[in-house]
């Protein structure tokens, strides 16, 4: 299904912009490797949820490989200065660590990415414009008659922003930080979906199928305008695409040609395609490189009574692990062709969109999960409006697009180091609790002897007495910001004589 059909379906009855049907509860996975997430802080009207994501036993995916057919040609290009309009000032809405910057002139933003200028750039699909928002919340719009439902967006190797122009016929767009637009058109670019910077001087994007070019394909466009098309049976319904740690491009087939279940694909710069099918596949979509030299993706991203929504990890060797939480709803963007609803944040965790969560009365949720499975979720203001895509931005924050509400921002919170005890740990010698925090507005320290809190001790330093000799000393640190809190304990060290 192409973008035009998807937009028509999403806009009927304002579904995709307001209340949409919720997905069912997530399918359960084997209770192996359960990890408890950080504690949360109450939000206005809802709660930051600190729960456990259950990691199932890794499965070795079924693999098949082939060489894709390749066709190359030079695209037609044209450039002109975009019309620049400052958006009317609107009062930001804050709630529970999330701030939403209303954008009444935007209407239905989809893709979002950090630009080389430090601002966030995003696509406005319904009103066909490119938006830009600074860390201070100032919004600017760039319009042009040739903008037709821009969709995915990526930061290019040349410092410009590249995006898919999803109208039929489609094109690839490029916009500089000065607002100069260039469009790249070829017959094979038809309703393109997601786009990502790849190896070398090129952008890679997906043609899921539709319009004038009905064969699904992976496309490579050099910054010089050379377009290379890759087609293969294992490229069946590509949507999200991202560069992997191995230098190849990884993509998701939202439907697997043989079973309609979906699969994960990998394509090298020479066009060698490897496809991975795995148990429990259901409409995979958003994919990103994670903090552990693996690819992470969202499984089950459409509202359905059989939706087994989960976060998945696939290693470079093809092992797939499920992370399932009861209550996951429609993970990823509200649009089937999107691909940026999952990203590694500046804190090294995976941040994702759950645009219609049955566990929270069909509202929009931003989630955070560590590579070990610790999970925290944040309910968005304007909770009946689905969020779409998410990206790392300035200020150690995550920024996301949120339908008619505008652009949202959520702060990260993490330990950058420690906590750990300074050495030596001896009677009569001050011991320091050493730690570093990311984006914390406050911190508190508790000291523990043999696991019990020492009520008379506070602050970063603790001096053991003779009565403490031989006891195990540790410190517990709690970091806090508007979005919640995170607690971590140091390793215990036995107190020795001086």
Short mmCIF file of C-alpha atoms in Angstrom, two decimals:
data_model
loop_
_atom_site.label_atom_id
_atom_site.label_comp_id
_atom_site.label_asym_id
_atom_site.label_seq_id
_atom_site.Cartn_x
_atom_site.Cartn_y
_atom_site.Cartn_z
CA UNK A 1 0.00 0.00 0.00
CA UNK A 2 1.48 3.36 -1.02
CA UNK A 3 1.60 6.54 1.03
CA UNK A 4 -1.42 8.12 -0.67
CA UNK A 5 -3.61 5.16 0.18
CA UNK A 6 -2.27 5.14 3.73
CA UNK A 7 -2.95 8.85 4.20
CA UNK A 8 -6.49 8.44 2.90
CA UNK A 9 -7.13 5.60 5.32
CA UNK A 10 -5.53 7.46 8.22
CA UNK A 11 -7.56 10.61 7.69
CA UNK A 12 -10.98 9.00 7.38
CA UNK A 13 -12.91 10.01 10.48
CA UNK A 14 -9.77 11.89 11.63
CA UNK A 15 -8.24 8.55 12.64
CA UNK A 16 -4.47 9.00 12.82
CA UNK A 17 -4.95 12.59 14.00
CA UNK A 18 -7.20 12.03 17.02
CA UNK A 19 -8.71 8.94 18.63
CA UNK A 20 -7.73 5.72 16.86
CA UNK A 21 -8.62 2.16 17.72
CA UNK A 22 -6.28 0.67 20.30
CA UNK A 23 -4.29 -2.47 19.72
CA UNK A 24 -4.87 -5.50 21.92
CA UNK A 25 -2.61 -6.60 24.75
CA UNK A 26 0.82 -7.88 23.79
CA UNK A 27 1.47 -11.59 23.46
CA UNK A 28 3.41 -13.07 26.34
CA UNK A 29 7.00 -14.24 25.98
CA UNK A 30 8.88 -16.76 28.07
CA UNK A 31 9.88 -15.25 31.43
CA UNK A 32 13.61 -15.42 30.81
CA UNK A 33 15.93 -12.55 31.70
CA UNK A 34 13.26 -10.32 33.26
CA UNK A 35 14.68 -6.95 34.31
CA UNK A 36 13.06 -4.33 36.50
CA UNK A 37 13.18 -0.79 35.13
CA UNK A 38 13.84 2.49 36.99
CA UNK A 39 11.25 3.85 39.37
CA UNK A 40 8.86 6.51 38.09
CA UNK A 41 7.26 9.76 39.15
CA UNK A 42 3.56 10.53 38.92
CA UNK A 43 2.47 12.53 35.88
CA UNK A 44 -0.50 14.84 35.66
CA UNK A 45 -3.47 12.64 34.90
CA UNK A 46 -1.38 9.49 34.54
CA UNK A 47 1.75 7.75 35.75
CA UNK A 48 5.25 7.19 34.47
CA UNK A 49 5.34 3.41 34.41
CA UNK A 50 8.42 1.58 35.63
CA UNK A 51 7.86 -2.03 34.70
CA UNK A 52 9.71 -5.01 33.39
CA UNK A 53 10.27 -5.97 29.80
CA UNK A 54 10.52 -9.74 29.49
CA UNK A 55 13.26 -11.02 27.23
CA UNK A 56 12.52 -14.35 25.58
CA UNK A 57 15.09 -16.90 24.57
CA UNK A 58 16.99 -15.75 21.46
CA UNK A 59 15.91 -17.49 18.26
CA UNK A 60 18.17 -18.04 15.28
CA UNK A 61 16.35 -16.47 12.37
CA UNK A 62 15.88 -18.36 9.12
CA UNK A 63 18.18 -16.81 6.54
CA UNK A 64 18.17 -16.63 2.77
CA UNK A 65 20.51 -14.63 0.54
CA UNK A 66 20.48 -13.41 -3.05
CA UNK A 67 22.05 -10.81 -5.30
CA UNK A 68 19.63 -8.01 -6.09
CA UNK A 69 19.11 -6.87 -9.66
CA UNK A 70 20.53 -3.38 -10.17
CA UNK A 71 19.58 -0.52 -12.48
CA UNK A 72 21.30 2.87 -12.41
CA UNK A 73 20.46 6.20 -14.01
CA UNK A 74 20.86 9.92 -13.50
CA UNK A 75 17.86 11.64 -11.91
CA UNK A 76 16.29 14.91 -13.03
CA UNK A 77 16.94 17.75 -10.59
CA UNK A 78 15.73 21.28 -10.07
CA UNK A 79 16.35 23.78 -7.29
CA UNK A 80 14.78 26.94 -5.94
CA UNK A 81 14.47 28.96 -2.75
CA UNK A 82 11.65 27.84 -0.47
CA UNK A 83 9.12 30.28 0.94
CA UNK A 84 10.04 30.82 4.60
CA UNK A 85 7.38 31.52 7.20
CA UNK A 86 7.83 31.84 10.96
CA UNK A 87 5.11 29.92 12.77
CA UNK A 88 2.89 31.95 15.09
CA UNK A 89 4.09 31.84 18.68
CA UNK A 90 2.23 29.35 20.84
CA UNK A 91 2.51 28.61 24.54
CA UNK A 92 4.35 25.32 25.21
CA UNK A 93 2.38 22.69 27.13
CA UNK A 94 4.35 20.86 29.83
CA UNK A 95 3.42 17.74 31.72
CA UNK A 96 5.41 15.04 33.50
CA UNK A 97 8.78 15.74 31.89
CA UNK A 98 7.34 16.20 28.39
CA UNK A 99 6.94 19.58 26.71
CA UNK A 100 4.84 19.97 23.57
CA UNK A 101 5.37 22.97 21.29
CA UNK A 102 2.12 23.57 19.39
CA UNK A 103 2.47 24.08 15.65
CA UNK A 104 -0.91 25.20 14.29
CA UNK A 105 0.62 25.91 10.88
CA UNK A 106 2.15 22.44 10.57
CA UNK A 107 -0.64 19.90 10.98
CA UNK A 108 0.30 16.24 11.13
CA UNK A 109 4.12 16.23 11.31
CA UNK A 110 5.67 12.80 10.63
CA UNK A 111 9.45 12.37 10.28
CA UNK A 112 11.93 14.26 12.46
CA UNK A 113 15.73 14.40 12.67
CA UNK A 114 18.47 16.59 14.11
CA UNK A 115 20.14 18.78 11.48
CA UNK A 116 23.76 19.89 11.21
CA UNK A 117 22.66 23.30 12.56
CA UNK A 118 21.56 21.76 15.88
CA UNK A 119 17.85 22.30 15.22
CA UNK A 120 15.23 19.62 14.61
CA UNK A 121 13.81 19.35 11.09
CA UNK A 122 10.54 17.60 10.37
CA UNK A 123 8.08 16.82 7.61
CA UNK A 124 4.52 18.13 7.62
CA UNK A 125 2.66 15.57 5.55
CA UNK A 126 -0.85 16.97 5.30
CA UNK A 127 0.04 20.61 4.63
CA UNK A 128 3.13 19.70 2.61
CA UNK A 129 5.92 21.68 4.20
CA UNK A 130 9.24 21.20 5.98
CA UNK A 131 9.37 22.42 9.57
CA UNK A 132 12.30 23.45 11.74
CA UNK A 133 12.26 23.88 15.51
CA UNK A 134 15.10 25.18 17.65
CA UNK A 135 15.97 23.96 21.15
CA UNK A 136 14.15 27.06 22.43
CA UNK A 137 10.97 26.06 20.60
CA UNK A 138 11.04 28.57 17.72
CA UNK A 139 9.33 27.09 14.65
CA UNK A 140 9.87 27.94 10.97
CA UNK A 141 8.12 26.48 7.91
CA UNK A 142 9.48 26.03 4.39
CA UNK A 143 6.90 25.68 1.62
CA UNK A 144 7.04 25.13 -2.13
CA UNK A 145 4.46 23.98 -4.73
CA UNK A 146 6.58 20.88 -5.47
CA UNK A 147 6.33 19.63 -1.88
CA UNK A 148 3.76 16.83 -1.97
CA UNK A 149 3.23 15.01 1.30
CA UNK A 150 6.84 14.87 2.55
CA UNK A 151 7.31 11.84 4.78
CA UNK A 152 10.66 10.41 5.96
CA UNK A 153 13.61 12.72 6.63
CA UNK A 154 17.33 12.16 7.26
CA UNK A 155 20.47 14.23 7.85
CA UNK A 156 22.64 13.82 4.76
CA UNK A 157 26.43 13.48 4.52
CA UNK A 158 26.54 16.94 2.90
CA UNK A 159 25.04 18.77 5.89
CA UNK A 160 21.62 19.15 4.22
CA UNK A 161 18.33 17.45 5.09
CA UNK A 162 16.99 14.83 2.67
CA UNK A 163 13.38 13.69 2.62
CA UNK A 164 10.94 11.52 0.71
CA UNK A 165 8.26 13.43 -1.19
CA UNK A 166 5.48 10.89 -0.98
CA UNK A 167 3.01 12.17 -3.57
CA UNK A 168 2.44 10.26 -6.78
CA UNK A 169 4.65 10.63 -8.72
CA UNK A 170 7.11 10.88 -5.85
CA UNK A 171 10.52 12.43 -5.58
CA UNK A 172 13.39 12.87 -3.16
CA UNK A 173 13.89 16.33 -1.71
CA UNK A 174 16.90 18.10 -0.24
CA UNK A 175 16.81 21.30 1.81
CA UNK A 176 19.76 23.29 3.10
CA UNK A 177 19.77 25.18 6.38
CA UNK A 178 19.27 28.33 4.26
CA UNK A 179 16.03 26.97 2.80
CA UNK A 180 17.24 26.08 -0.71
CA UNK A 181 15.18 23.14 -2.01
CA UNK A 182 16.34 20.64 -4.61
CA UNK A 183 14.11 17.86 -5.94
CA UNK A 184 15.32 14.61 -7.50
CA UNK A 185 12.86 12.79 -9.75
CA UNK A 186 12.95 9.53 -11.71
CA UNK A 187 10.25 7.12 -12.93
CA UNK A 188 11.27 4.54 -10.33
CA UNK A 189 10.74 6.94 -7.41
CA UNK A 190 7.09 6.30 -6.66
CA UNK A 191 5.56 7.05 -3.25
CA UNK A 192 8.85 6.52 -1.37
CA UNK A 193 8.62 5.80 2.35
CA UNK A 194 11.63 6.08 4.69
CA UNK A 195 15.11 7.44 4.05
CA UNK A 196 18.46 7.16 5.84
CA UNK A 197 22.08 8.19 5.28
CA UNK A 198 24.22 5.24 4.28
CA UNK A 199 27.86 4.43 3.62
CA UNK A 200 29.73 6.89 1.45
CA UNK A 201 28.10 9.85 -0.21
CA UNK A 202 24.60 8.45 -0.55
CA UNK A 203 21.07 8.30 0.83
CA UNK A 204 19.06 5.06 0.87
CA UNK A 205 15.28 4.91 0.79
CA UNK A 206 12.45 2.41 0.39
CA UNK A 207 9.82 2.10 -2.33
CA UNK A 208 7.25 -0.12 -0.66
CA UNK A 209 5.30 -0.30 -3.95
CA UNK A 210 2.47 1.65 -5.46
CA UNK A 211 1.85 4.34 -8.04
CA UNK A 212 3.70 4.05 -11.34
CA UNK A 213 6.44 1.74 -10.07
CA UNK A 214 4.78 -1.34 -8.65
CA UNK A 215 7.84 -3.44 -7.79
CA UNK A 216 9.07 -3.02 -4.21
CA UNK A 217 12.67 -1.82 -4.13
CA UNK A 218 15.55 -0.42 -2.11
CA UNK A 219 16.96 2.72 -3.72
CA UNK A 220 20.35 4.38 -3.39
CA UNK A 221 20.72 8.04 -4.37
CA UNK A 222 24.17 9.63 -4.39
CA UNK A 223 24.48 13.30 -3.54
CA UNK A 224 25.59 13.74 -7.16
CA UNK A 225 22.17 12.50 -8.35
CA UNK A 226 22.90 8.91 -9.43
CA UNK A 227 20.00 6.60 -8.58
CA UNK A 228 20.52 2.84 -8.22
CA UNK A 229 17.53 0.53 -7.85
CA UNK A 230 17.81 -2.84 -6.08
CA UNK A 231 15.05 -5.41 -6.58
CA UNK A 232 14.91 -8.99 -5.31
CA UNK A 233 12.27 -11.48 -4.10
CA UNK A 234 13.49 -10.82 -0.55
CA UNK A 235 12.63 -7.11 -0.93
CA UNK A 236 8.89 -7.55 -0.59
CA UNK A 237 7.40 -4.61 1.32
CA UNK A 238 10.24 -2.43 2.63
CA UNK A 239 9.39 0.48 4.93
CA UNK A 240 11.91 1.47 7.65
CA UNK A 241 15.63 1.50 6.81
CA UNK A 242 18.77 2.34 8.81
CA UNK A 243 22.54 1.98 8.58
CA UNK A 244 23.92 -0.90 10.64
CA UNK A 245 27.18 -1.12 12.62
CA UNK A 246 28.49 -3.48 9.93
CA UNK A 247 28.29 -0.81 7.20
CA UNK A 248 25.28 -2.42 5.49
CA UNK A 249 21.75 -1.04 5.34
CA UNK A 250 19.12 -2.90 7.36
CA UNK A 251 15.44 -2.65 6.52
CA UNK A 252 12.09 -4.13 7.48
CA UNK A 253 9.65 -5.84 5.15
CA UNK A 254 6.34 -4.99 6.77
CA UNK A 255 4.95 -8.03 4.95
CA UNK A 256 6.91 -11.14 4.02
CA UNK A 257 6.10 -12.22 0.45
CA UNK A 258 5.38 -15.85 1.34
CA UNK A 259 3.39 -15.47 4.56
CA UNK A 260 2.53 -11.76 5.01
CA UNK A 261 4.20 -12.00 8.41
CA UNK A 262 7.11 -9.62 7.82
CA UNK A 263 10.89 -10.03 7.82
CA UNK A 264 14.18 -8.19 8.37
CA UNK A 265 16.47 -7.45 5.45
CA UNK A 266 20.13 -6.50 5.08
CA UNK A 267 21.61 -5.09 1.88
CA UNK A 268 25.26 -4.33 1.18
CA UNK A 269 26.52 -1.50 -1.00
CA UNK A 270 27.06 -4.06 -3.79
CA UNK A 271 23.42 -5.19 -3.62
CA UNK A 272 23.77 -8.50 -1.79
CA UNK A 273 20.53 -9.04 0.14
CA UNK A 274 20.06 -11.28 3.18
CA UNK A 275 16.56 -11.80 4.54
CA UNK A 276 15.78 -13.01 8.06
CA UNK A 277 12.44 -14.51 9.02
CA UNK A 278 11.74 -15.26 12.66
CA UNK A 279 9.02 -16.78 14.88
CA UNK A 280 6.33 -14.37 16.01
CA UNK A 281 6.87 -11.88 13.19
CA UNK A 282 3.97 -9.45 12.79
CA UNK A 283 4.28 -6.26 10.72
CA UNK A 284 7.79 -5.12 11.75
CA UNK A 285 8.40 -1.51 10.84
CA UNK A 286 10.74 0.88 12.65
CA UNK A 287 14.42 -0.14 12.82
CA UNK A 288 17.58 1.46 14.25
CA UNK A 289 21.13 0.61 15.26
CA UNK A 290 21.33 0.06 19.03
CA UNK A 291 24.01 0.56 21.69
CA UNK A 292 25.17 -3.08 21.57
CA UNK A 293 26.21 -3.56 17.92
CA UNK A 294 22.80 -4.98 17.11
CA UNK A 295 19.77 -3.73 15.19
CA UNK A 296 16.56 -3.08 17.11
CA UNK A 297 13.09 -2.94 15.61
CA UNK A 298 9.43 -2.74 16.57
CA UNK A 299 7.23 -5.75 15.93
CA UNK A 300 3.48 -5.45 15.59
CA UNK A 301 2.97 -1.77 14.84
CA UNK A 302 -0.64 -1.67 13.72
CA UNK A 303 -3.78 -1.83 15.83
CA UNK A 304 -5.10 -5.39 15.62
CA UNK A 305 -6.79 -7.93 17.83
CA UNK A 306 -3.86 -10.29 17.21
CA UNK A 307 -1.12 -7.68 17.49
CA UNK A 308 1.83 -9.26 19.39
CA UNK A 309 3.53 -5.92 19.94
CA UNK A 310 7.12 -6.22 21.06
CA UNK A 311 10.55 -4.66 20.82
CA UNK A 312 13.01 -6.94 19.03
CA UNK A 313 16.78 -7.20 18.76
CA UNK A 314 18.62 -8.91 15.90
CA UNK A 315 22.36 -9.49 16.11
CA UNK A 316 24.74 -9.33 13.18
CA UNK A 317 24.60 -13.14 13.23
CA UNK A 318 20.81 -13.25 12.87
CA UNK A 319 19.73 -14.06 16.44
CA UNK A 320 16.41 -12.45 17.32
CA UNK A 321 15.32 -11.72 20.92
CA UNK A 322 11.83 -10.57 21.91
CA UNK A 323 11.27 -7.96 24.61
CA UNK A 324 7.56 -8.09 25.37
CA UNK A 325 5.61 -6.00 27.87
CA UNK A 326 1.97 -6.72 28.61
CA UNK A 327 0.16 -3.55 27.57
CA UNK A 328 2.23 -2.54 24.56
CA UNK A 329 -0.19 -1.17 22.00
CA UNK A 330 0.53 0.05 18.48
CA UNK A 331 4.30 0.47 18.55
CA UNK A 332 5.88 2.91 16.13
CA UNK A 333 4.32 5.60 14.01
CA UNK A 334 0.63 5.90 13.21
CA UNK A 335 1.59 5.49 9.54
CA UNK A 336 2.49 2.12 8.05
CA UNK A 337 5.23 3.45 5.81
CA UNK A 338 7.11 5.25 8.54
CA UNK A 339 10.39 4.12 10.02
CA UNK A 340 11.61 6.48 12.73
CA UNK A 341 9.53 5.48 15.75
CA UNK A 342 12.59 3.91 17.42
CA UNK A 343 15.98 5.50 18.07
CA UNK A 344 19.01 5.22 20.33
CA UNK A 345 19.02 8.20 22.67
CA UNK A 346 21.98 10.21 23.97
CA UNK A 347 21.76 8.13 27.17
CA UNK A 348 22.45 4.87 25.29
CA UNK A 349 18.90 3.58 25.75
CA UNK A 350 16.29 2.79 23.08
CA UNK A 351 13.48 5.35 22.86
CA UNK A 352 10.27 4.49 21.02
CA UNK A 353 6.72 5.56 20.22
CA UNK A 354 3.63 3.63 21.30
CA UNK A 355 0.97 5.67 19.55
CA UNK A 356 -2.11 3.84 20.86
CA UNK A 357 -1.57 1.97 24.10
CA UNK A 358 -4.41 -0.22 25.38
CA UNK A 359 -2.85 -0.27 28.83
CA UNK A 360 -3.39 3.47 29.07
CA UNK A 361 -6.83 3.87 27.47
CA UNK A 362 -5.69 4.29 23.85
CA UNK A 363 -3.35 7.20 24.50
CA UNK A 364 0.03 8.13 23.12
CA UNK A 365 3.17 7.03 24.98
CA UNK A 366 6.91 7.68 24.67
CA UNK A 367 8.94 4.75 25.97
CA UNK A 368 12.54 4.16 27.04
CA UNK A 369 14.15 0.71 27.23
CA UNK A 370 17.73 -0.21 28.02
CA UNK A 371 19.57 -2.93 26.12
CA UNK A 372 19.02 -5.20 29.14
CA UNK A 373 15.26 -4.62 29.13
CA UNK A 374 14.62 -2.00 31.86
CA UNK A 375 11.54 -0.10 30.74
CA UNK A 376 10.02 3.31 31.51
CA UNK A 377 7.07 4.94 29.74
CA UNK A 378 5.93 8.57 29.62
CA UNK A 379 2.35 9.58 28.81
CA UNK A 380 2.16 12.52 26.41
CA UNK A 381 0.10 15.67 26.93
CA UNK A 382 -2.83 15.71 24.53
CA UNK A 383 -3.00 11.98 25.09
CA UNK A 384 -5.69 11.31 22.49
CA UNK A 385 -3.39 12.48 19.65
CA UNK A 386 -1.01 9.80 18.33
CA UNK A 387 2.71 10.52 18.33
CA UNK A 388 4.62 9.46 15.22
CA UNK A 389 8.43 9.58 15.02
CA UNK A 390 11.23 10.31 17.50
CA UNK A 391 14.82 11.57 17.23
CA UNK A 392 17.74 12.58 19.44
CA UNK A 393 18.16 16.32 19.69
CA UNK A 394 20.08 19.04 21.51
CA UNK A 395 20.09 19.29 25.28
CA UNK A 396 20.29 15.54 25.86
CA UNK A 397 16.63 15.28 24.92
CA UNK A 398 14.42 13.26 22.60
CA UNK A 399 12.11 15.13 20.23
CA UNK A 400 9.03 13.63 18.59
CA UNK A 401 6.24 14.57 16.19
CA UNK A 402 2.73 14.51 17.58
CA UNK A 403 -0.10 14.90 15.06
CA UNK A 404 -2.12 18.08 15.40
CA UNK A 405 -0.42 18.86 18.71
CA UNK A 406 2.95 19.81 17.23
CA UNK A 407 6.45 18.80 18.38
CA UNK A 408 7.20 17.14 21.72
CA UNK A 409 10.34 17.02 23.83
CA UNK A 410 11.26 14.60 26.65
CA UNK A 411 14.40 14.75 28.78
CA UNK A 412 16.72 11.80 29.19
CA UNK A 413 17.93 10.64 32.58
CA UNK A 414 20.84 8.24 33.04
CA UNK A 415 24.06 7.47 34.91
CA UNK A 416 27.10 8.31 32.80
CA UNK A 417 29.41 6.69 35.35
CA UNK A 418 29.23 4.82 38.66
CA UNK A 419 28.14 4.91 41.30
CA UNK A 420 31.27 3.42 42.80
CA UNK A 421 33.33 3.89 45.99
CA UNK A 422 36.67 5.66 46.04
CA UNK A 423 39.55 3.58 47.37
CA UNK A 424 40.82 2.60 49.84
CA UNK A 425 37.78 1.79 52.02
CA UNK A 426 39.27 1.95 55.52
CA UNK A 427 38.31 2.86 59.06
CA UNK A 428 38.86 6.57 59.73
CA UNK A 429 39.33 7.50 56.08
CA UNK A 430 36.67 9.42 54.08
CA UNK A 431 35.16 7.41 51.22
CA UNK A 432 33.51 9.23 48.30
CA UNK A 433 30.50 7.99 46.35
CA UNK A 434 31.58 8.71 42.77
CA UNK A 435 29.00 9.01 39.97
CA UNK A 436 28.02 11.02 36.93
CA UNK A 437 24.45 11.83 35.91
CA UNK A 438 22.92 12.75 32.55
CA UNK A 439 20.28 15.50 32.61
CA UNK A 440 19.52 15.15 36.32
CA UNK A 441 18.20 18.23 38.11
CA UNK A 442 18.80 16.76 41.58
CA UNK A 443 20.50 13.80 43.25
CA UNK A 444 20.46 12.19 46.68
CA UNK A 445 22.80 9.63 48.26
CA UNK A 446 22.16 6.96 50.85
CA UNK A 447 24.96 4.95 52.55
CA UNK A 448 24.47 1.28 53.37
CA UNK A 449 26.29 -1.02 55.80
CA UNK A 450 25.71 -4.72 55.12
CA UNK A 451 22.80 -3.67 52.91
CA UNK A 452 21.01 -1.60 55.58
CA UNK A 453 20.68 2.18 55.20
CA UNK A 454 22.85 4.10 57.70
CA UNK A 455 20.38 6.76 58.83
CA UNK A 456 23.02 9.13 60.12
CA UNK A 457 24.92 9.41 56.82
CA UNK A 458 24.19 11.65 53.84
CA UNK A 459 26.17 13.42 51.15
CA UNK A 460 28.95 12.22 48.89
CA UNK A 461 31.44 11.35 51.68
CA UNK A 462 31.27 8.78 54.46
CA UNK A 463 33.93 8.04 57.10
CA UNK A 464 33.74 4.51 58.59
CA UNK A 465 34.29 4.14 62.34
CA UNK A 466 35.92 1.29 64.28
CA UNK A 467 32.44 -0.17 64.81
CA UNK A 468 32.10 -0.53 61.02
CA UNK A 469 35.22 -2.67 60.58
CA UNK A 470 34.55 -5.71 58.42
CA UNK A 471 31.13 -4.51 57.27
CA UNK A 472 30.22 -4.19 53.58
CA UNK A 473 29.89 -0.54 52.54
CA UNK A 474 27.98 0.69 49.49
CA UNK A 475 26.19 3.84 48.35
CA UNK A 476 22.85 4.24 46.59
CA UNK A 477 22.28 7.25 44.32
CA UNK A 478 18.93 8.62 43.16
CA UNK A 479 18.86 10.96 40.16
CA UNK A 480 15.77 13.06 39.54
CA UNK A 481 14.35 15.34 36.86
CA UNK A 482 10.87 16.41 35.84
CA UNK A 483 10.33 13.12 34.03
CA UNK A 484 10.98 10.84 37.00
CA UNK A 485 13.83 9.29 38.95
CA UNK A 486 16.49 6.63 38.55
CA UNK A 487 18.24 4.78 41.41
CA UNK A 488 21.42 2.73 41.26
CA UNK A 489 23.62 1.11 43.95
CA UNK A 490 27.38 0.73 43.92
CA UNK A 491 29.18 -2.53 44.48
CA UNK A 492 29.77 -3.27 48.18
CA UNK A 493 33.33 -3.17 49.55
CA UNK A 494 34.40 -4.59 52.93
CA UNK A 495 35.77 -1.94 55.32
CA UNK A 496 39.40 -2.66 56.28
CA UNK A 497 41.78 -1.40 58.94
CA UNK A 498 43.74 1.73 58.14
#
